[in-house]
Amino acid sequence: MDHFQLKNGVLHAEDVPLSAIAEAVGTPVYVYSRATLVRHARVFREGLSALDRPHLAFAVKANPNLAVLSVLQKEGYGADVVSGGELTRALAAGMAPADVVFSGVGKTHAELVQGLESGIGQFNIESEEEGYELAAIARRLGKTAACALRVNPDVDARTHEKISTGKRENKFGVPLDRAGAIYAALAAEDGLDMRGVAVHIGSQLGDLEPLESAFTKLGALIGELRAAGLTVTHADLGGGLGVPYKPGDIMPSPADYGAMVARVTKGWDVRLTFEPGRVIAGNAGILLTRVIRSKRSGNGPPFVIVDAAMNDLARPAMYGAWHDIEAVAPSGNRMTSHVVGPICETGDTFATDREIDALAAGDLAVFRTAGAYGATMASSYNSRGFVPEVLVDGDRFAVVADRIPADAIMDAERVPDWL
Ligand code: LLP
């Protein structure tokens, strides 16, 4: 359930008509609903109510906006970060360092130092090499790094190949058959406190079975590690739960997911961490856009050209992803059209031959389910600026990220005087 609904014929974010936001802030603009973020955060937590003190770490990559992180911090969420920049944001949003997990296959030396100096709760180590480097830094700084070893369970997540992370051939984690030896080697290093294991097999998972299979393998590994005399007190089950993008999409609910987790992890005797991203933020945001003009196309459906483009919302161009398109003030008429942005490549297409609300030049429309992996994946391609972000709370709203115009980006560039 989200709080983007029609009221008196106009699409609202909570109690604010989207037309009011377009008028005040301009388009394109990302709009987030605080009530929806809170609702999703609570539904996810309730799904895990059978577990003892689960640690919830929002995957910052899904939506790193400071105001969004702050909403989730107030809901008791920590953060899963994958860069120094994300770590800085999580701390700036008030998340306790102890509630931060640092994932990622390519943490730099500087990022490992930053994590240690910030006192983060856990590093998810993705290779033996990273473990040794972290141990050396920790010894030099006189600190101990709490760590989980991320394993690659070689499970097919049955999602888009670009967001699948748990197959043997993917770059993530250490192979399951080497995990015991690597864990033992790293546990012997001064400077590391090897306390657990981690797994994340992919994103937008519509099926619990691959997750169950990965978690089952992780449980067996915990048993093996303990049998070898190693200590395991924590397990991180990653993120990945899918969300509906289209009407009729059926996704496992957080309650179904929680029931599966409770069943599979029974008897593990560890503290569990979860790293949900999309399931919290995806349907808590939309991208609001205005139609520039419609263009006839031979005998085919017209092109509806909107002012948002693939640089603002990359998912359709990058993954062939579907985002529902709706008029802000639907007339009741429908049309079949191609919906495209102004960028000079054919990949800048949001919908092909899609039946949508009738839209004409000047009309406002939204792309739904844009709260996760939306604004954060933007670029300035075609010298377009960065789109602003707005957070709605009841009948009020605030700009929580300014529009960065193209000329501000150009201001950071220099022509050397020897040219
Ligand atoms: N934990 C780790 C280690 C991850 O790599 C990810 C996502 C998550 C948690 C959060 O997964 P979620 O709950 O959001 O599925 N840009 C792509 C998605 C990439 C996901 C990468 N990792 C998209 O737009 O679909």
Short mmCIF file of C-alpha atoms and ligand atoms in Angstrom, two decimals:
data_model
loop_
_atom_site.label_atom_id
_atom_site.label_comp_id
_atom_site.label_asym_id
_atom_site.label_seq_id
_atom_site.Cartn_x
_atom_site.Cartn_y
_atom_site.Cartn_z
CA MET A 1 0.00 0.00 0.00
CA ASP A 2 1.28 3.47 -0.83
CA HIS A 3 0.05 6.99 -0.32
CA PHE A 4 0.00 8.11 -3.96
CA GLN A 5 -3.73 8.10 -4.65
CA LEU A 6 -6.31 10.00 -6.65
CA LYS A 7 -8.34 12.51 -4.64
CA ASN A 8 -10.96 14.63 -6.40
CA GLY A 9 -9.56 13.50 -9.72
CA VAL A 10 -5.98 14.58 -8.98
CA LEU A 11 -3.13 12.32 -8.01
CA HIS A 12 -1.85 13.22 -4.55
CA ALA A 13 1.18 12.33 -2.48
CA GLU A 14 -0.53 11.92 0.89
CA ASP A 15 -2.57 15.16 1.14
CA VAL A 16 -0.57 17.19 -1.36
CA PRO A 17 -1.73 17.38 -5.00
CA LEU A 18 1.22 16.58 -7.24
CA SER A 19 0.25 19.56 -9.40
CA ALA A 20 1.11 21.82 -6.44
CA ILE A 21 4.58 20.31 -6.22
CA ALA A 22 5.11 20.69 -9.96
CA GLU A 23 4.10 24.33 -9.72
CA ALA A 24 6.35 25.07 -6.75
CA VAL A 25 9.42 23.04 -7.69
CA GLY A 26 9.13 22.43 -11.43
CA THR A 27 9.54 19.13 -13.25
CA PRO A 28 10.99 16.59 -13.42
CA VAL A 29 11.02 16.01 -9.65
CA TYR A 30 11.18 12.95 -7.45
CA VAL A 31 8.49 12.89 -4.75
CA TYR A 32 8.65 10.64 -1.69
CA SER A 33 5.92 9.92 0.83
CA ARG A 34 7.03 9.80 4.44
CA ALA A 35 3.91 7.84 5.50
CA THR A 36 4.69 5.21 2.88
CA LEU A 37 8.32 4.88 3.96
CA VAL A 38 7.20 4.50 7.57
CA ARG A 39 4.54 2.00 6.65
CA HIS A 40 6.95 -0.14 4.65
CA ALA A 41 9.59 0.05 7.39
CA ARG A 42 7.02 -1.17 9.94
CA VAL A 43 5.53 -3.88 7.73
CA PHE A 44 9.01 -5.25 7.11
CA ARG A 45 9.82 -5.20 10.81
CA GLU A 46 6.50 -6.86 11.68
CA GLY A 47 7.25 -9.59 9.17
CA LEU A 48 10.28 -10.47 11.26
CA SER A 49 8.47 -10.36 14.61
CA ALA A 50 9.14 -14.06 15.28
CA LEU A 51 12.88 -13.31 15.41
CA ASP A 52 14.87 -12.16 18.41
CA ARG A 53 16.06 -8.52 17.96
CA PRO A 54 16.69 -8.53 14.21
CA HIS A 55 19.05 -5.77 13.11
CA LEU A 56 17.54 -3.79 10.26
CA ALA A 57 20.03 -2.00 8.04
CA PHE A 58 18.45 -0.04 5.18
CA ALA A 59 20.42 -0.50 1.95
CA VAL A 60 21.43 3.13 1.43
CA LYS A 61 22.13 2.53 -2.26
CA ALA A 62 18.39 2.23 -2.86
CA ASN A 63 17.77 5.80 -1.73
CA PRO A 64 20.56 7.76 -0.08
CA ASN A 65 18.65 11.02 0.36
CA LEU A 66 19.39 12.38 3.84
CA ALA A 67 15.74 13.06 4.64
CA VAL A 68 14.77 9.53 3.60
CA LEU A 69 17.56 8.08 5.76
CA SER A 70 16.42 10.27 8.62
CA VAL A 71 12.84 8.93 8.36
CA LEU A 72 14.21 5.39 8.56
CA GLN A 73 16.60 6.23 11.39
CA LYS A 74 13.59 7.38 13.39
CA GLU A 75 12.05 3.97 12.67
CA GLY A 76 15.05 2.32 14.30
CA TYR A 77 16.82 1.36 11.10
CA GLY A 78 20.58 1.31 10.73
CA ALA A 79 22.30 1.27 7.36
CA ASP A 80 23.96 -1.06 4.91
CA VAL A 81 26.54 1.05 3.08
CA VAL A 82 28.84 0.24 0.18
CA SER A 83 31.04 3.33 -0.04
CA GLY A 84 32.61 6.01 2.09
CA GLY A 85 30.03 8.41 0.69
CA GLU A 86 27.15 6.24 1.86
CA LEU A 87 28.77 5.84 5.27
CA THR A 88 29.07 9.63 5.60
CA ARG A 89 25.38 9.98 4.69
CA ALA A 90 24.20 7.32 7.16
CA LEU A 91 26.07 8.99 9.99
CA ALA A 92 24.88 12.44 8.91
CA ALA A 93 21.31 11.14 9.06
CA GLY A 94 21.87 10.22 12.70
CA MET A 95 22.33 6.50 12.36
CA ALA A 96 24.48 5.07 15.13
CA PRO A 97 27.86 3.85 13.85
CA ALA A 98 27.21 0.54 15.61
CA ASP A 99 24.12 0.07 13.43
CA VAL A 100 26.06 0.41 10.19
CA VAL A 101 27.19 -2.56 8.12
CA PHE A 102 29.80 -1.92 5.40
CA SER A 103 29.33 -4.21 2.38
CA GLY A 104 30.93 -4.10 -1.04
CA VAL A 105 33.47 -5.98 -3.05
CA GLY A 106 35.86 -3.10 -3.62
CA LYS A 107 36.24 -1.14 -0.39
CA THR A 108 39.32 1.02 -0.82
CA HIS A 109 42.06 1.43 1.77
CA ALA A 110 40.67 4.88 2.60
CA GLU A 111 37.17 3.44 3.03
CA LEU A 112 38.38 0.70 5.35
CA VAL A 113 40.13 3.36 7.44
CA GLN A 114 36.99 5.52 7.42
CA GLY A 115 34.87 2.58 8.59
CA LEU A 116 37.24 1.73 11.40
CA GLU A 117 37.63 5.32 12.54
CA SER A 118 33.86 5.78 12.50
CA GLY A 119 33.42 2.73 14.70
CA ILE A 120 30.94 0.97 12.43
CA GLY A 121 29.24 -2.18 13.69
CA GLN A 122 30.32 -4.65 11.04
CA PHE A 123 32.39 -5.06 7.91
CA ASN A 124 31.11 -7.62 5.45
CA ILE A 125 34.36 -8.98 4.09
CA GLU A 126 34.13 -10.10 0.48
CA SER A 127 37.54 -11.72 0.03
CA GLU A 128 40.48 -13.12 1.91
CA GLU A 129 42.62 -10.30 0.51
CA GLU A 130 40.27 -7.65 1.88
CA GLY A 131 40.31 -9.37 5.28
CA TYR A 132 44.11 -9.22 5.54
CA GLU A 133 44.18 -5.60 4.47
CA LEU A 134 41.52 -4.66 7.04
CA ALA A 135 43.39 -6.59 9.76
CA ALA A 136 46.60 -4.68 9.03
CA ILE A 137 44.83 -1.33 9.13
CA ALA A 138 43.02 -2.25 12.36
CA ARG A 139 46.30 -3.24 14.03
CA ARG A 140 47.93 0.00 12.94
CA LEU A 141 45.02 2.03 14.33
CA GLY A 142 44.86 -0.06 17.49
CA LYS A 143 41.28 -1.11 16.74
CA THR A 144 39.34 -4.32 16.23
CA ALA A 145 37.07 -4.72 13.23
CA ALA A 146 33.92 -6.76 13.77
CA CYS A 147 33.47 -8.79 10.60
CA ALA A 148 31.18 -11.16 8.77
CA LEU A 149 32.42 -13.17 5.82
CA ARG A 150 30.20 -12.81 2.75
CA VAL A 151 29.79 -16.10 0.99
CA ASN A 152 28.70 -16.74 -2.56
CA PRO A 153 26.20 -19.58 -2.28
CA ASP A 154 26.00 -20.27 -6.02
CA VAL A 155 22.24 -19.88 -6.15
CA ASP A 156 20.29 -18.57 -9.12
CA ALA A 157 18.17 -15.72 -7.78
CA ARG A 158 15.92 -15.83 -10.89
CA THR A 159 16.01 -12.10 -11.38
CA HIS A 160 17.52 -9.79 -14.00
CA GLU A 161 21.08 -10.92 -14.69
CA LYS A 162 22.52 -7.48 -13.95
CA ILE A 163 21.18 -7.52 -10.40
CA SER A 164 21.89 -11.16 -9.63
CA THR A 165 24.81 -11.50 -7.21
CA GLY A 166 24.84 -15.03 -5.79
CA LYS A 167 26.04 -17.17 -8.70
CA ARG A 168 29.52 -18.67 -8.64
CA GLU A 169 30.55 -16.55 -11.63
CA ASN A 170 29.51 -13.26 -9.95
CA LYS A 171 32.18 -11.13 -8.28
CA PHE A 172 30.58 -11.18 -4.83
CA GLY A 173 31.64 -13.03 -1.68
CA VAL A 174 33.91 -16.05 -1.29
CA PRO A 175 33.01 -19.47 -2.70
CA LEU A 176 31.15 -21.61 -0.21
CA ASP A 177 33.67 -24.43 -0.46
CA ARG A 178 36.50 -22.11 0.57
CA ALA A 179 34.56 -20.19 3.22
CA GLY A 180 35.57 -22.44 6.13
CA ALA A 181 39.29 -22.12 5.45
CA ILE A 182 39.11 -18.36 4.84
CA TYR A 183 37.01 -17.78 7.97
CA ALA A 184 39.52 -19.75 10.06
CA ALA A 185 42.48 -17.86 8.59
CA LEU A 186 40.89 -14.47 9.20
CA ALA A 187 39.72 -15.46 12.70
CA ALA A 188 43.39 -16.01 13.56
CA GLU A 189 44.30 -12.43 12.55
CA ASP A 190 44.82 -9.86 15.28
CA GLY A 191 42.67 -6.83 14.55
CA LEU A 192 39.68 -8.83 13.28
CA ASP A 193 36.76 -10.16 15.27
CA MET A 194 35.27 -12.71 12.90
CA ARG A 195 31.77 -12.98 14.28
CA GLY A 196 29.57 -14.15 11.47
CA VAL A 197 28.59 -14.82 7.90
CA ALA A 198 26.67 -12.88 5.26
CA VAL A 199 24.85 -13.55 2.02
CA HIS A 200 23.01 -11.46 -0.57
CA ILE A 201 21.97 -13.18 -3.78
CA GLY A 202 20.29 -10.43 -5.76
CA SER A 203 17.57 -7.84 -5.95
CA GLN A 204 13.91 -7.72 -7.05
CA LEU A 205 13.40 -11.36 -6.11
CA GLY A 206 9.89 -12.54 -6.82
CA ASP A 207 10.36 -15.97 -5.40
CA LEU A 208 11.43 -17.01 -1.89
CA GLU A 209 12.85 -20.34 -2.98
CA PRO A 210 16.34 -19.10 -4.03
CA LEU A 211 16.60 -17.14 -0.78
CA GLU A 212 15.61 -20.21 1.21
CA SER A 213 18.19 -22.26 -0.62
CA ALA A 214 20.93 -19.66 0.07
CA PHE A 215 19.99 -19.36 3.75
CA THR A 216 19.97 -23.15 4.11
CA LYS A 217 23.51 -23.28 2.74
CA LEU A 218 24.50 -20.52 5.14
CA GLY A 219 23.04 -22.48 8.06
CA ALA A 220 25.07 -25.53 7.09
CA LEU A 221 28.20 -23.36 6.92
CA ILE A 222 27.54 -22.00 10.42
CA GLY A 223 27.36 -25.60 11.65
CA GLU A 224 30.67 -26.45 9.95
CA LEU A 225 32.41 -23.37 11.32
CA ARG A 226 31.28 -24.16 14.85
CA ALA A 227 32.27 -27.79 14.47
CA ALA A 228 35.75 -26.51 13.59
CA GLY A 229 35.83 -24.59 16.87
CA LEU A 230 35.12 -21.16 15.34
CA THR A 231 32.75 -18.62 16.87
CA VAL A 232 29.66 -17.47 14.97
CA THR A 233 27.28 -15.05 16.68
CA HIS A 234 25.91 -13.09 13.71
CA ALA A 235 24.43 -13.76 10.28
CA ASP A 236 23.49 -11.15 7.67
CA LEU A 237 20.80 -12.27 5.23
CA GLY A 238 21.10 -9.28 2.89
CA GLY A 239 18.19 -7.71 1.04
CA GLY A 240 16.50 -8.58 -2.22
CA LEU A 241 12.77 -8.81 -1.62
CA GLY A 242 10.96 -7.74 -4.79
CA VAL A 243 8.17 -5.20 -5.10
CA PRO A 244 5.25 -4.94 -7.51
CA TYR A 245 5.96 -2.63 -10.46
CA LYS A 246 2.89 -3.53 -12.52
CA PRO A 247 -0.70 -4.03 -11.47
CA GLY A 248 -1.07 -7.77 -11.07
CA ASP A 249 2.56 -8.33 -10.01
CA ILE A 250 2.42 -10.68 -7.04
CA MET A 251 5.43 -10.55 -4.75
CA PRO A 252 6.14 -12.45 -1.56
CA SER A 253 5.07 -10.32 1.38
CA PRO A 254 7.41 -9.38 4.24
CA ALA A 255 5.27 -11.71 6.38
CA ASP A 256 5.87 -14.65 4.00
CA TYR A 257 9.56 -13.78 3.90
CA GLY A 258 9.74 -13.51 7.72
CA ALA A 259 7.99 -16.85 8.17
CA MET A 260 10.47 -18.53 5.81
CA VAL A 261 13.42 -16.91 7.59
CA ALA A 262 12.13 -17.94 11.02
CA ARG A 263 11.72 -21.54 9.82
CA VAL A 264 15.11 -21.80 8.11
CA THR A 265 17.14 -20.04 10.82
CA LYS A 266 15.56 -21.86 13.75
CA GLY A 267 18.31 -23.01 16.09
CA TRP A 268 21.04 -20.91 14.46
CA ASP A 269 21.48 -18.99 17.72
CA VAL A 270 22.81 -15.84 16.03
CA ARG A 271 21.71 -12.23 15.74
CA LEU A 272 20.31 -11.71 12.27
CA THR A 273 20.85 -8.62 10.12
CA PHE A 274 18.68 -7.67 7.14
CA GLU A 275 19.53 -5.18 4.39
CA PRO A 276 16.23 -4.26 2.74
CA GLY A 277 16.31 -1.48 0.16
CA ARG A 278 13.71 -1.63 -2.59
CA VAL A 279 10.94 -3.10 -0.42
CA ILE A 280 11.15 -0.04 1.85
CA ALA A 281 11.68 2.75 -0.68
CA GLY A 282 10.50 1.52 -4.11
CA ASN A 283 6.81 2.28 -3.86
CA ALA A 284 7.39 5.24 -1.53
CA GLY A 285 8.47 7.43 -4.43
CA ILE A 286 7.41 8.61 -7.88
CA LEU A 287 9.06 10.65 -10.59
CA LEU A 288 6.82 13.53 -11.60
CA THR A 289 7.22 14.70 -15.17
CA ARG A 290 5.53 16.98 -17.69
CA VAL A 291 4.72 16.17 -21.29
CA ILE A 292 6.74 18.38 -23.62
CA ARG A 293 4.80 17.39 -26.72
CA SER A 294 3.40 14.45 -28.59
CA LYS A 295 4.74 13.48 -31.95
CA ARG A 296 3.10 11.41 -34.62
CA SER A 297 5.06 8.39 -35.79
CA GLY A 298 4.20 7.01 -39.18
CA ASN A 299 1.33 4.60 -38.79
CA GLY A 300 2.37 3.58 -35.27
CA PRO A 301 1.32 4.98 -31.93
CA PRO A 302 2.43 8.54 -31.15
CA PHE A 303 5.55 9.32 -29.15
CA VAL A 304 4.71 11.11 -25.92
CA ILE A 305 7.86 13.08 -25.13
CA VAL A 306 8.21 13.89 -21.44
CA ASP A 307 10.71 16.14 -19.69
CA ALA A 308 12.19 13.25 -17.64
CA ALA A 309 14.75 11.08 -19.36
CA MET A 310 16.99 8.06 -18.95
CA ASN A 311 19.54 10.18 -17.09
CA ASP A 312 16.90 10.88 -14.39
CA LEU A 313 15.44 7.37 -14.19
CA ALA A 314 17.87 4.86 -15.65
CA ARG A 315 16.06 1.60 -14.87
CA PRO A 316 14.04 1.22 -18.10
CA ALA A 317 17.10 1.88 -20.28
CA MET A 318 19.40 -0.21 -18.13
CA TYR A 319 17.29 -3.24 -17.24
CA GLY A 320 14.29 -2.93 -19.53
CA ALA A 321 12.40 -2.21 -16.32
CA TRP A 322 8.70 -1.39 -16.26
CA HIS A 323 7.46 1.68 -14.39
CA ASP A 324 3.75 2.37 -14.38
CA ILE A 325 2.82 5.66 -16.00
CA GLU A 326 -0.23 7.62 -14.89
CA ALA A 327 -1.64 11.04 -15.58
CA VAL A 328 -1.81 13.35 -12.57
CA ALA A 329 -5.26 14.51 -13.68
CA PRO A 330 -6.64 11.59 -15.71
CA SER A 331 -9.52 12.43 -18.04
CA GLY A 332 -10.68 8.84 -18.17
CA ASN A 333 -9.56 8.53 -21.78
CA ARG A 334 -6.83 6.06 -22.64
CA MET A 335 -4.34 5.93 -25.49
CA THR A 336 -1.64 3.64 -26.79
CA SER A 337 1.70 5.35 -27.14
CA HIS A 338 5.44 5.21 -26.82
CA VAL A 339 6.66 7.28 -23.86
CA VAL A 340 10.14 8.68 -24.34
CA GLY A 341 12.50 11.27 -22.93
CA PRO A 342 14.36 13.98 -24.85
CA ILE A 343 17.79 12.28 -24.82
CA CYS A 344 19.44 11.49 -28.12
CA GLU A 345 19.37 7.75 -28.07
CA THR A 346 16.65 5.21 -28.62
CA GLY A 347 17.38 3.67 -25.22
CA ASP A 348 15.71 6.74 -23.73
CA THR A 349 12.37 4.98 -23.84
CA PHE A 350 10.12 4.49 -20.83
CA ALA A 351 7.35 2.54 -22.53
CA THR A 352 6.69 1.05 -25.91
CA ASP A 353 3.21 0.46 -27.29
CA ARG A 354 1.78 0.96 -23.84
CA GLU A 355 -1.83 1.72 -23.04
CA ILE A 356 -1.78 4.70 -20.68
CA ASP A 357 -3.95 7.60 -19.58
CA ALA A 358 -4.39 10.02 -22.45
CA LEU A 359 -1.63 12.64 -22.22
CA ALA A 360 -1.15 15.85 -24.19
CA ALA A 361 1.46 18.61 -24.20
CA GLY A 362 1.64 20.31 -20.81
CA ASP A 363 0.04 17.45 -18.86
CA LEU A 364 1.67 16.09 -15.75
CA ALA A 365 2.34 12.37 -15.37
CA VAL A 366 4.16 10.12 -12.94
CA PHE A 367 6.44 7.14 -13.16
CA ARG A 368 5.58 4.97 -10.21
CA THR A 369 7.81 2.84 -8.02
CA ALA A 370 10.69 5.27 -8.45
CA GLY A 371 11.64 5.62 -4.79
CA ALA A 372 14.38 3.00 -5.00
CA TYR A 373 17.24 3.11 -7.52
CA GLY A 374 15.73 6.25 -9.02
CA ALA A 375 17.35 9.59 -8.19
CA THR A 376 20.46 7.85 -6.94
CA MET A 377 21.22 6.38 -10.35
CA ALA A 378 20.88 9.69 -12.17
CA SER A 379 23.59 11.14 -14.38
CA SER A 380 24.00 14.45 -16.18
CA TYR A 381 24.07 12.87 -19.63
CA ASN A 382 23.19 15.27 -22.45
CA SER A 383 24.21 18.05 -20.03
CA ARG A 384 20.98 17.75 -18.16
CA GLY A 385 21.03 18.74 -14.50
CA PHE A 386 20.12 16.61 -11.50
CA VAL A 387 16.45 16.40 -10.61
CA PRO A 388 15.33 17.72 -7.20
CA GLU A 389 13.71 15.55 -4.55
CA VAL A 390 10.69 16.39 -2.39
CA LEU A 391 9.46 14.69 0.77
CA VAL A 392 5.77 14.87 1.58
CA ASP A 393 4.41 14.52 5.10
CA GLY A 394 0.62 14.83 5.33
CA ASP A 395 -0.32 18.18 3.88
CA ARG A 396 3.19 19.63 3.91
CA PHE A 397 6.20 19.08 1.72
CA ALA A 398 9.82 20.10 1.59
CA VAL A 399 12.50 20.11 -1.09
CA VAL A 400 15.00 17.62 0.36
CA ALA A 401 17.47 17.83 -2.53
CA ASP A 402 17.86 20.90 -4.69
CA ARG A 403 17.78 20.77 -8.44
CA ILE A 404 21.39 20.96 -9.64
CA PRO A 405 21.21 22.80 -12.92
CA ALA A 406 23.47 21.97 -15.84
CA ASP A 407 25.40 25.23 -15.47
CA ALA A 408 26.29 24.37 -11.84
CA ILE A 409 27.84 21.16 -13.10
CA MET A 410 29.71 23.10 -15.75
CA ASP A 411 31.01 25.47 -13.04
CA ALA A 412 33.07 22.58 -11.66
CA GLU A 413 34.94 22.27 -14.97
CA ARG A 414 38.06 24.16 -16.05
CA VAL A 415 39.73 24.86 -19.37
CA PRO A 416 43.47 24.86 -18.59
CA ASP A 417 45.28 28.08 -19.46
CA TRP A 418 47.66 26.16 -21.76
CA LEU A 419 44.81 25.36 -24.12
N1 LLP B 1 22.58 -5.69 0.33
C1 LLP B 1 23.50 -5.75 -0.64
C2 LLP B 1 24.84 -6.30 -0.34
C3 LLP B 1 23.17 -5.37 -1.94
O1 LLP B 1 24.08 -5.45 -2.91
C4 LLP B 1 21.87 -4.84 -2.21
C5 LLP B 1 21.51 -4.41 -3.56
C6 LLP B 1 20.97 -4.77 -1.14
C7 LLP B 1 21.35 -5.21 0.11
C8 LLP B 1 19.59 -4.23 -1.30
O2 LLP B 1 18.81 -5.01 -2.15
P1 LLP B 1 17.24 -4.73 -2.31
O3 LLP B 1 16.58 -5.06 -0.99
O4 LLP B 1 17.06 -3.30 -2.66
O5 LLP B 1 16.83 -5.63 -3.38
N2 LLP B 1 20.01 -0.82 -9.47
C9 LLP B 1 19.26 -2.06 -9.45
C10 LLP B 1 19.32 -2.77 -8.13
C11 LLP B 1 20.71 -3.10 -7.66
C12 LLP B 1 20.77 -3.77 -6.32
C13 LLP B 1 22.15 -3.91 -5.85
N3 LLP B 1 22.30 -4.46 -4.56
C14 LLP B 1 17.83 -1.77 -9.89
O6 LLP B 1 17.51 -0.62 -10.18
O7 LLP B 1 17.01 -2.68 -9.99
#
